[in-house]
Structures are given as structure tokens and as C-alpha cells.
Short mmCIF file of C-alpha atoms and ligand atoms in Angstrom, two decimals:
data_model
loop_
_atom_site.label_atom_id
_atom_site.label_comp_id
_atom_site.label_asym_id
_atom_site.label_seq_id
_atom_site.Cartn_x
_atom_site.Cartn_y
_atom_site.Cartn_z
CA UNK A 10 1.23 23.60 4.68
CA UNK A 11 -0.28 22.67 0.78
CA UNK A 12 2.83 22.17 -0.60
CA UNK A 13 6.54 22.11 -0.46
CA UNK A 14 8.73 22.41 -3.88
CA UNK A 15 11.96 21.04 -3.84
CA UNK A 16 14.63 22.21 -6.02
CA UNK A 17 18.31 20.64 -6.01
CA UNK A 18 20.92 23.65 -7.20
CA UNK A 19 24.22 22.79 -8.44
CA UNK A 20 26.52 26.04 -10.13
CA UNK A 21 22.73 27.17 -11.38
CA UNK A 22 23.59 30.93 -11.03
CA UNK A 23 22.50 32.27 -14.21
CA UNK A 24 19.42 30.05 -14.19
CA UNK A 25 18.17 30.98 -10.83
CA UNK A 26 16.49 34.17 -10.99
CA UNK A 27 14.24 33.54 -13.93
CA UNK A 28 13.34 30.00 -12.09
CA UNK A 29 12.41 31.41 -8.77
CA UNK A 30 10.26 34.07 -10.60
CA UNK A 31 8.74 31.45 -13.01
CA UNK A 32 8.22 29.31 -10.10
CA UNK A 33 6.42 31.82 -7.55
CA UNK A 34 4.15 33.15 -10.92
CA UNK A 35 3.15 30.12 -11.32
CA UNK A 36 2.24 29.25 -7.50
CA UNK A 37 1.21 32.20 -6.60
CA UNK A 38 -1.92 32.08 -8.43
CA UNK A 39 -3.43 28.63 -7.08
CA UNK A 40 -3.37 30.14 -3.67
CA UNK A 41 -2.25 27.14 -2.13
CA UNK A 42 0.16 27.58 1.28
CA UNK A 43 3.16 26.63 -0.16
CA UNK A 44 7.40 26.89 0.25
CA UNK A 45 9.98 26.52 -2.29
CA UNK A 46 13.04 24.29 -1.04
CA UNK A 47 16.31 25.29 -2.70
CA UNK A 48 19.12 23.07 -1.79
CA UNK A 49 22.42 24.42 -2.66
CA UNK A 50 24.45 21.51 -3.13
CA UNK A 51 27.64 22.72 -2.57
CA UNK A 52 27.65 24.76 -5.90
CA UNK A 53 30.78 26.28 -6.39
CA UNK A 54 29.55 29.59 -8.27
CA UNK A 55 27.21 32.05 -6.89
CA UNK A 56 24.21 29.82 -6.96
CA UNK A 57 24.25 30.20 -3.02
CA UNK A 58 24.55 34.36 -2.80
CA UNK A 59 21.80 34.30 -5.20
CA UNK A 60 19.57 32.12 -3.41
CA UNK A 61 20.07 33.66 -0.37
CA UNK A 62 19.91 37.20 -1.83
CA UNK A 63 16.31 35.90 -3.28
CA UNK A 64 14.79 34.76 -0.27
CA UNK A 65 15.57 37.60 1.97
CA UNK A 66 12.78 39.34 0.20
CA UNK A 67 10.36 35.73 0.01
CA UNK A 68 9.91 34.54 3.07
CA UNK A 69 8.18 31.25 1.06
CA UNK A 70 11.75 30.19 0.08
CA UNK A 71 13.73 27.97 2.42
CA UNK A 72 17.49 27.69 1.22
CA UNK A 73 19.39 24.81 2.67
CA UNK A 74 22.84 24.79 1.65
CA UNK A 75 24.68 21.00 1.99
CA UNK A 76 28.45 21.31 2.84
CA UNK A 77 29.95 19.95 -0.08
CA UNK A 78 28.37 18.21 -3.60
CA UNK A 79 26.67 15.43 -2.45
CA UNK A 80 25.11 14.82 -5.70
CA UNK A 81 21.30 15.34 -6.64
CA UNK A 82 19.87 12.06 -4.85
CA UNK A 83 21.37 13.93 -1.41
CA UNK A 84 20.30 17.32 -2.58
CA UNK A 85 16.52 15.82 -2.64
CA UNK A 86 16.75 14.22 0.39
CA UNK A 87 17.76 16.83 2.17
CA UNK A 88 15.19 18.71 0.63
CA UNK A 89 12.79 16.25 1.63
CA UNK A 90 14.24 16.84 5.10
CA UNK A 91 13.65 20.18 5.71
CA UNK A 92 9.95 19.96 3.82
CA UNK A 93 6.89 21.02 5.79
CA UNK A 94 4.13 20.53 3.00
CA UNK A 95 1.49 17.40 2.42
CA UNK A 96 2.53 17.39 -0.73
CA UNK A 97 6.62 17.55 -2.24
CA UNK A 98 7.17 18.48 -5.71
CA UNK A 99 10.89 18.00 -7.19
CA UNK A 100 11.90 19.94 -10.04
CA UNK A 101 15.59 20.62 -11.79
CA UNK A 102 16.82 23.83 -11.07
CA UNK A 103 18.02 24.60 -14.78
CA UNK A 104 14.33 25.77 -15.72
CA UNK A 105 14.68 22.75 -18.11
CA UNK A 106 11.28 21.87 -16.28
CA UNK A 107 8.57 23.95 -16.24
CA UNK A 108 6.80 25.15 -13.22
CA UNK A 109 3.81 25.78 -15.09
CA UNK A 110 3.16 21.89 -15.09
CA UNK A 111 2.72 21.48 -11.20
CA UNK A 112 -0.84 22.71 -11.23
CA UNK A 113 -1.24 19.54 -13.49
CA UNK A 114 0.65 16.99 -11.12
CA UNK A 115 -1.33 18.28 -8.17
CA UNK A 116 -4.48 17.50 -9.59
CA UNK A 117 -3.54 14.36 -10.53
CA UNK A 118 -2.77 13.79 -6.62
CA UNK A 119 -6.17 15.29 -6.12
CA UNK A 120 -7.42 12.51 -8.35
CA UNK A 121 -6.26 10.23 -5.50
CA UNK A 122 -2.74 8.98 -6.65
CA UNK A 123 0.42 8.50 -4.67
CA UNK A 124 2.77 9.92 -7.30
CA UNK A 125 2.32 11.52 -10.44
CA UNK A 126 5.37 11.66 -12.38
CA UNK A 127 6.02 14.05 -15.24
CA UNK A 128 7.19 12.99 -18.60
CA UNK A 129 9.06 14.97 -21.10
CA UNK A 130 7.47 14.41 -24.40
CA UNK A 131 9.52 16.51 -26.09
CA UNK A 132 12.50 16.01 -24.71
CA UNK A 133 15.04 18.65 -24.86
CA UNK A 134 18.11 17.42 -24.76
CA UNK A 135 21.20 15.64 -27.25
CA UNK A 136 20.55 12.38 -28.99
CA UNK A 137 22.73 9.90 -29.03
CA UNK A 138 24.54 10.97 -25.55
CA UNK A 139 20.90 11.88 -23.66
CA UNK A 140 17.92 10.67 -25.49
CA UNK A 141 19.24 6.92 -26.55
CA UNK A 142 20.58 5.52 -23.57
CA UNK A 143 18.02 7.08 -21.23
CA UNK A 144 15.53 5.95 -23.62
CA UNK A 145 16.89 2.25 -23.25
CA UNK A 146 17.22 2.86 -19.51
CA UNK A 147 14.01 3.48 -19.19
CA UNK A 148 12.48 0.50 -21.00
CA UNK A 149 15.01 -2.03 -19.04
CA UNK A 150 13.82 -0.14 -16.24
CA UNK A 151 10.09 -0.72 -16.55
CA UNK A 152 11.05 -4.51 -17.58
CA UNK A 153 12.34 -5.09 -14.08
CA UNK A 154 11.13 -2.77 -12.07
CA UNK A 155 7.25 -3.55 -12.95
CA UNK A 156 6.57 0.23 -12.35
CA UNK A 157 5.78 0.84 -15.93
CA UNK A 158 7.02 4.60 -16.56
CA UNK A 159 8.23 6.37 -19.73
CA UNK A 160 10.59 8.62 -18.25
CA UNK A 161 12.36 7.60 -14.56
CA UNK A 162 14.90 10.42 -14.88
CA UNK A 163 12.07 13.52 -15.23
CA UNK A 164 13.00 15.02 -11.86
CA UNK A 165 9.61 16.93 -11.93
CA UNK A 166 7.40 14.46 -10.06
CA UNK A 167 4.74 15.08 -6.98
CA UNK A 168 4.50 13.06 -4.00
CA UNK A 169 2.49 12.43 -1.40
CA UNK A 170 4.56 13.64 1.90
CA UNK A 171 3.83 10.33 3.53
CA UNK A 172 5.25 8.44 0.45
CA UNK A 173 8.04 10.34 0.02
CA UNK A 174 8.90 10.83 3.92
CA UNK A 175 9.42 6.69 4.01
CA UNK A 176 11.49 6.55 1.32
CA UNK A 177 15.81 6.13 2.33
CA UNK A 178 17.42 7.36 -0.66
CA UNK A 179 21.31 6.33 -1.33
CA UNK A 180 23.54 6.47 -4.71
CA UNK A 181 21.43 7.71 -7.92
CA UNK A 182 18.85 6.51 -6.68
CA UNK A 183 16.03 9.11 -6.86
CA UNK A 184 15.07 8.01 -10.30
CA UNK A 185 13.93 5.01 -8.90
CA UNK A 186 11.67 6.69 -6.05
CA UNK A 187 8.15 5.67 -7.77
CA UNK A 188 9.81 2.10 -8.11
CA UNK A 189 10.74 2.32 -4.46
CA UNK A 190 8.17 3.68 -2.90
CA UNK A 191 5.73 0.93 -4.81
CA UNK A 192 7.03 -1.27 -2.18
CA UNK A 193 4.39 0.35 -0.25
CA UNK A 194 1.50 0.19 -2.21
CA UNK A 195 1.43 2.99 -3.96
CA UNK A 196 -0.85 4.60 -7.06
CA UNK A 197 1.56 6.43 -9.90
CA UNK A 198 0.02 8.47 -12.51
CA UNK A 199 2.05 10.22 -15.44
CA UNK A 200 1.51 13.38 -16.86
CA UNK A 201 3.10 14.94 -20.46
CA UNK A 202 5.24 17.86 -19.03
CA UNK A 203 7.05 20.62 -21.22
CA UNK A 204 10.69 20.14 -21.19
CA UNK A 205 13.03 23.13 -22.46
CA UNK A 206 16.59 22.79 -23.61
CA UNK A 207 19.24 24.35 -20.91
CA UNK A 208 20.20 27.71 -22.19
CA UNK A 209 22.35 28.56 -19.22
CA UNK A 210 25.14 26.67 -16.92
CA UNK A 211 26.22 23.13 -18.04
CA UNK A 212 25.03 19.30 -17.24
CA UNK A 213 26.47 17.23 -14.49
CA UNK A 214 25.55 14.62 -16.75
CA UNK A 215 26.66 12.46 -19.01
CA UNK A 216 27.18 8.61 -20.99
CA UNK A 217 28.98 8.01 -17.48
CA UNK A 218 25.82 7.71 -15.79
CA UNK A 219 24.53 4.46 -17.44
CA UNK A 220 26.36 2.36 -15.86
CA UNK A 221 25.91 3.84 -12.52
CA UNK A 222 21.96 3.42 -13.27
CA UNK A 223 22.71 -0.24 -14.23
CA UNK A 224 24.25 -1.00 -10.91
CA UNK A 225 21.67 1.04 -9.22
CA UNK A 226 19.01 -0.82 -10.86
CA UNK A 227 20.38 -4.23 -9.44
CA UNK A 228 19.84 -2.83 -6.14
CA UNK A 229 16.61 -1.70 -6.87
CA UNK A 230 15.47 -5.10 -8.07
CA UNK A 231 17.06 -7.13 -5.01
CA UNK A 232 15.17 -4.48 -3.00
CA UNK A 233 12.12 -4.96 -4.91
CA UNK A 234 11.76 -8.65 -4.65
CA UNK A 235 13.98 -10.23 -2.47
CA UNK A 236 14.66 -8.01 0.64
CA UNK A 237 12.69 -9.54 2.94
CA UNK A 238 13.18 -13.13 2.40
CA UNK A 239 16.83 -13.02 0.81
CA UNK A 240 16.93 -17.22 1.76
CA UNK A 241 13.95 -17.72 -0.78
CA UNK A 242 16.18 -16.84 -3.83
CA UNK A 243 19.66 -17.33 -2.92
CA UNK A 244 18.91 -20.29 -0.92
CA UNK A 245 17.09 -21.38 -4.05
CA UNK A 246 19.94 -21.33 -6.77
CA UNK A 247 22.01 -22.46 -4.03
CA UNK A 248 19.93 -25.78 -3.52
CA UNK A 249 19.74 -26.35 -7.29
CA UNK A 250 23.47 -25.34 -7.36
CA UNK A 251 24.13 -28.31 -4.76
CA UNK A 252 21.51 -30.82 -5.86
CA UNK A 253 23.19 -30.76 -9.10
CA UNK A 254 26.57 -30.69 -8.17
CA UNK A 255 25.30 -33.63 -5.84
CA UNK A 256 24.24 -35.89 -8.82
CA UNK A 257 27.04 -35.11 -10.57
CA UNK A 258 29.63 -36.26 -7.98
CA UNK A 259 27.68 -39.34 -7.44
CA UNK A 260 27.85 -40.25 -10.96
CA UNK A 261 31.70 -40.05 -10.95
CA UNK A 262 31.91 -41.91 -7.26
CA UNK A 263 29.95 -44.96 -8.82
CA UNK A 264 31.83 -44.49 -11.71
CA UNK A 265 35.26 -44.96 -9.87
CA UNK A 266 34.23 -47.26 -6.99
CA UNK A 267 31.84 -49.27 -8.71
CA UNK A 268 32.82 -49.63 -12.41
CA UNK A 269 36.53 -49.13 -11.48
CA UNK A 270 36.82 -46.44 -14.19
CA UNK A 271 39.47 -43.92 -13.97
CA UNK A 272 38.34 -40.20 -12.95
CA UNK A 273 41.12 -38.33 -14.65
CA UNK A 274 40.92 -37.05 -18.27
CA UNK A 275 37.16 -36.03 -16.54
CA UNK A 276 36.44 -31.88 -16.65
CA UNK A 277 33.00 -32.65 -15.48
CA UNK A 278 34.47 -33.36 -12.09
CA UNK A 279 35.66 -30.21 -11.60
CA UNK A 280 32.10 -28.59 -12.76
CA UNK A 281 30.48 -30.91 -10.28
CA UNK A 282 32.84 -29.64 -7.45
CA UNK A 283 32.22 -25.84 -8.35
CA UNK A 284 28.32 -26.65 -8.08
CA UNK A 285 28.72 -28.07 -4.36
CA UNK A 286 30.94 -25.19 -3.56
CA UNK A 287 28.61 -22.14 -5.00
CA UNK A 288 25.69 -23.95 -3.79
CA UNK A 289 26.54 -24.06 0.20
CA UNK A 290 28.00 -20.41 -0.93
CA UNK A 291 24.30 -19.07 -2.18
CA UNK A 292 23.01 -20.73 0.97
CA UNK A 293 25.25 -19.33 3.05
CA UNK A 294 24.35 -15.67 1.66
CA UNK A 295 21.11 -16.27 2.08
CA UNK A 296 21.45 -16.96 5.62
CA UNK A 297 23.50 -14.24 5.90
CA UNK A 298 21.01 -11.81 4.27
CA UNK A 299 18.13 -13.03 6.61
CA UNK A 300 20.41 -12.30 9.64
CA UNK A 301 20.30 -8.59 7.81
CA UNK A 302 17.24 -8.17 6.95
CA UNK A 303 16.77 -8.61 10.50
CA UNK A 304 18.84 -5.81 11.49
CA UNK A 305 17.59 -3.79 9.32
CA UNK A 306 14.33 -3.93 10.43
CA UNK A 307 14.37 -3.89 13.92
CA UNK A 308 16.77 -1.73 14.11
CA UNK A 309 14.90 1.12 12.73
CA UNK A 310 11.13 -0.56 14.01
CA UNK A 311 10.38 -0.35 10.28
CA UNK A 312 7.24 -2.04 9.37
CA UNK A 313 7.47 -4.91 6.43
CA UNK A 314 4.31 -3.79 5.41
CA UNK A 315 2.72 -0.75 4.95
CA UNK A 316 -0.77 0.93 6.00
CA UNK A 317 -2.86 3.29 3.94
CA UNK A 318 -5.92 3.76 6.39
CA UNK A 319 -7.36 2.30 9.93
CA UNK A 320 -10.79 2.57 11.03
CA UNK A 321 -11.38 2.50 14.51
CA UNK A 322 -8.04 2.44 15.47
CA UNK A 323 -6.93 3.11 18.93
CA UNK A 324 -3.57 3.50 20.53
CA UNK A 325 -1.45 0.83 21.68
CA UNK A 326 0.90 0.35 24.31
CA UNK A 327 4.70 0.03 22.79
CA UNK A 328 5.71 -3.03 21.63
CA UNK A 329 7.71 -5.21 24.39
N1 UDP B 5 22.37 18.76 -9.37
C1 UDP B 5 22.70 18.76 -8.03
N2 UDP B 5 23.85 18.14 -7.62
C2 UDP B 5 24.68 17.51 -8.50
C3 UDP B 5 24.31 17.47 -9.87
C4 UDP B 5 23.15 18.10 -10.26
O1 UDP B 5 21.97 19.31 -7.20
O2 UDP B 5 25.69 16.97 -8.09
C5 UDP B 5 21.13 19.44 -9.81
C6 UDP B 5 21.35 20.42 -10.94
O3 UDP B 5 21.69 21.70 -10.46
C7 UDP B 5 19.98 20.42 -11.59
C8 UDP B 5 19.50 19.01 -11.41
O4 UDP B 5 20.28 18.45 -10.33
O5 UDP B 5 19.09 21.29 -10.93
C9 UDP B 5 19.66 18.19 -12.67
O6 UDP B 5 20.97 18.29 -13.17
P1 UDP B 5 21.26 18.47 -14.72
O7 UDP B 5 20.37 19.52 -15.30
O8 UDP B 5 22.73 18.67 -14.88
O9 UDP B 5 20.86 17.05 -15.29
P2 UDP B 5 20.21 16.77 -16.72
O10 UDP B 5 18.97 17.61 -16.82
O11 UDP B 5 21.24 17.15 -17.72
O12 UDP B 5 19.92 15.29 -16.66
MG1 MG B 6 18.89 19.60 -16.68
#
């Protein structure tokens, strides 16, 4: 299969029959073999009659319908799940992204990119509650992420199945997919996309997302730079922690014991103490984080590196 489109749906009913029409008139045409995932996640309205109703007469839909709200990074991922195609599209299911731009994200993929990620120029949505802290999100994103992008939260993005099929998604994370996945190696390309205002149903969203993007952010980072060798950076502050805690406590031993000077009435004793303490501490947590990282990858056989082509390969016998 071409192509698999996956759509997270929560309490969408009034938007869903003009989105699966829009998004089957605007497939249908490229003639590409192609499903549309709807995950119904958990919507408490008839988002899931609906979808269900739709797809008894289009066999292209799949409908996979989560338990309870798991929130739209789940909804994806299950979506990704239950995806068959070499290439996974995600779009919102409020039509506030158009499914007239996928043509336009496939052939960027065509062009040879990993991801192409849609931006909304125009962005359609409030000011000061939407437009201002995303756009500051964005740009603190791109600072520390390295994955330069104008717009991480555009949910209309296309992936190579092999990208997205590696990447473990937890929290809010799937804004940070492109910065994820470039752990791998990947090419990301970003194209304008129409974005419309929402006209029907309300958003999940609001200022109480920033700073659960903050947090998410930090992990992001951490996963980004220091996940494989978590000693190189904690053990580091934790050695200059200690070194300088070091020289400080020798300055007030040869101040008492040599120059017979009383220590109290000294605060810098107590800094130099702290700095001993929170170094071994970093160390320790480095240590700790290599035992981890350990885990973690054995435990799952995943790869600390990843391959985009062999040449001659031939089969091995399993490891061990
Ligand atoms: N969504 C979801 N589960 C949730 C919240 C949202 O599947 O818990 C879906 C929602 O139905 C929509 C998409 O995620 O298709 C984006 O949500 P929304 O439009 O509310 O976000 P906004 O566009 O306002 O950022
Ligand atoms: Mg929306």
C-alpha cells in the first residue's frame, strides 16, 4: 500500500463528514493505493457512529476506536499501529487542515526526504492564546532542538513508514516527531499548507499546554543529546561540581589547621560542602543513567545507530 492517512478524532462529529469527503476527493484522484486511519479517541459524542457509519460504505477507511481519551500523541500512535502504507500522513480531524495539501507533501517525499512537514502560513487560529505562545514555542524549539522548523504543532506532516514506525511516542510528544526521529538521520522538508479556522466542535487546547511542551521539550533535548552517554554530561557538572567544592574545602582546611583561623562567621563553607555533595550526586546519576541506557537498549535489541541502505548485505546468524 501507497499510503496510509492518519487522522486522530476527538468529539469531531459535525466535522467528520465534510472531512472524509474532502479527504477521499482529494485522494481519489492521484490514484495512489491508499487507507484513511480514523482513530476515535474515546470521543464522547457521535464522532464514533459516524465514523463507523462512513466506512461501511468505504472500504479504504480503517476506524480504530481507543478505549478511553488517551490524548492525540496516543491517538497517532495507534494510528501508526494499525497503518499498512509506505508512506503515513497525519492530519487534524477538524478540517482545520486541508487535504488538498498532501499531494504537495508526497512529492516532497518523492523528492527524497524523510519528512516533510506542513506549515500554516496563515494560521487560523486566536492571537494571543494560539498564535503567541506557539509562535515562541516554536522558536525555543528550533533553538534546542537543532531541527529548524517554523511550525512543530502543524499535525499535517508525511513520513516515511520506516521513520515513523521507529519512533516511541509518550506525553505531547508528537510535535516533536521530526526532532525525534532526526536521531536517525533523517531529511525534513517544509511545505506552506492552507490552514482554515474551526467552524465546528471546540479545541482541546489551550495556554495550558505550554508548559506541558516546556517539560516535554526537556525530555526531548536529554533524548537528543545525552541518551546514550548520560555519564558524559552529568558526570561532567558533577566533576566540576566536586573539583570546585574540592578547592574550596581545602582553602578553609589550610585556613583552620595551618593559619589557625577560625571557620565560623564563614558561608563559603557551607557552599563548598553543597558542591562536594551535588557533585558525587551528578556522578552518581550519571552512573545511574548508563546502567539505563543499558536497559533500554538491550532490552528492546534497539540499535544506537541507525541504517539507511546496505549493499551486498547478507543475513546473519542472531546475535549470541
Ligand atoms: N484530539 C484527539 N485527542 C485529544 C485531543 C485532540 O484525538 O485528546 C484530536 C482532535 O480531534 C483534532 C486534533 O487532535 O483532530 C487536534 O486537536 P485540536 O483541533 O483541538 O487542536 P488545535 O488545532 O486547536 O491545536
Ligand atoms: Mg484544530
Amino acid at each position: 500500500m501507497d499510503l496510509s492517512v492518519v487522522v486522530p478524532v476527538y468529539n469531531e462529529a459535525q466535522n467528520l463528514e465534510a472531512l472524509h469527503q474532502e479527504l477521499h476527493e482529494a485522494l481519489g484522484p492521484t490514484g495512489l493505493d491508499y487507507e484513511a486511519v480514523f482513530v476515535d479517541d474515546g470521543s464522547r459524542d457521535e464522532s464514533f457512529a459516524i465514523l463507523a457509519r462512513l466506512a461501511a460504505s468505504e472500504p479504504r477507511d480503517v476506524v480504530v476506536r481507543l478505549r478511553k481519551n488517551f490524548g492525540q500523541t496516543a491517538a497517532l500512535s495507534a494510528g501508526f499501529d494499525h497503518a499498512h502504507g509506505e508512506i503515513v500522513v497525519t492530519m487534524d480531524g477538524d478540517l482545520q487542515n486541508d487535504p488538498r495539501d498532501i499531494p504537495q507533501l508526497l512529492a516532497k517525499l518523492g523528492e527524497g526526504y524523510d519528512i516533510a512537514a506542513g506549515w500554516r502560513f496563515h494560521r487560523q487560529d486566536k492571537f494571543l492564546t494560539r498564535r503567541l505562545p506557539s509562535k515562541l514555542a516554536n522558536g525555543l524549539i528550533s533553538l534546542i532542538t537543532k531541527v529548524r522548523l517554523h511550525d512543530y504543532g502543524c499535525t499535517l506532516k508525511a513520513f516515511r513508514a520506516e521513520v515513523i514506525q521507529n519512533v516511541r511516542l509518550y506525553g505531547e510528544l508528537h510535535r516533536f516527531i521530526p526532532a525525534i526521529a532526526s536521531l536517525m538521520g533523517v531529511s525534513i522538508a517544509e511545505v506552506k499548507v492552507n490552514h482554515r479556522p474551526r467552524r465546528a466542535g471546540k479545541s482541546k487546547y489551550g495556554l495550558g499546554r505550554t508548559p506541558r511542551v516546556l517539560l516535554d521539550l526537556i525530555t526531548v533535548k536529554f533524548l537528543l543529546s545525552y541518551a546514550t552517554r548520560p555519564i558524559q554530561i552529568f558526570g561532567l557538572w558533577g566533576l566540576w561540581s566536586f573539583a570546585a567544592g574540592f578547592l574550596l574545602a581545602l582553602y578553609y582546611t589550610v585556613l583552620k589547621f595551618v593559619f589557625h583561623e577560625p571557620l565560623w562567621g564563614k558561608p563559603g563553607l557551607i557552599l563548598a560542602v553543597l558542591l562536594l555533595f551535588v557533585g558525587v550526586q551528578f556522578i552518581s546519576i550519571g552512573l545511574l543513567g548508563e546502567m539505563q541506557v543499558r536497559t533500554y537498549h538491550e532490552a528492546q535489541d534497539k540499535p544506537i545507530y541507525a541504517v539507511r541502505q546496505i549493499i551486498n548485505g547478507r543475513p546473519r546468524s542472531p546475535r549470541g
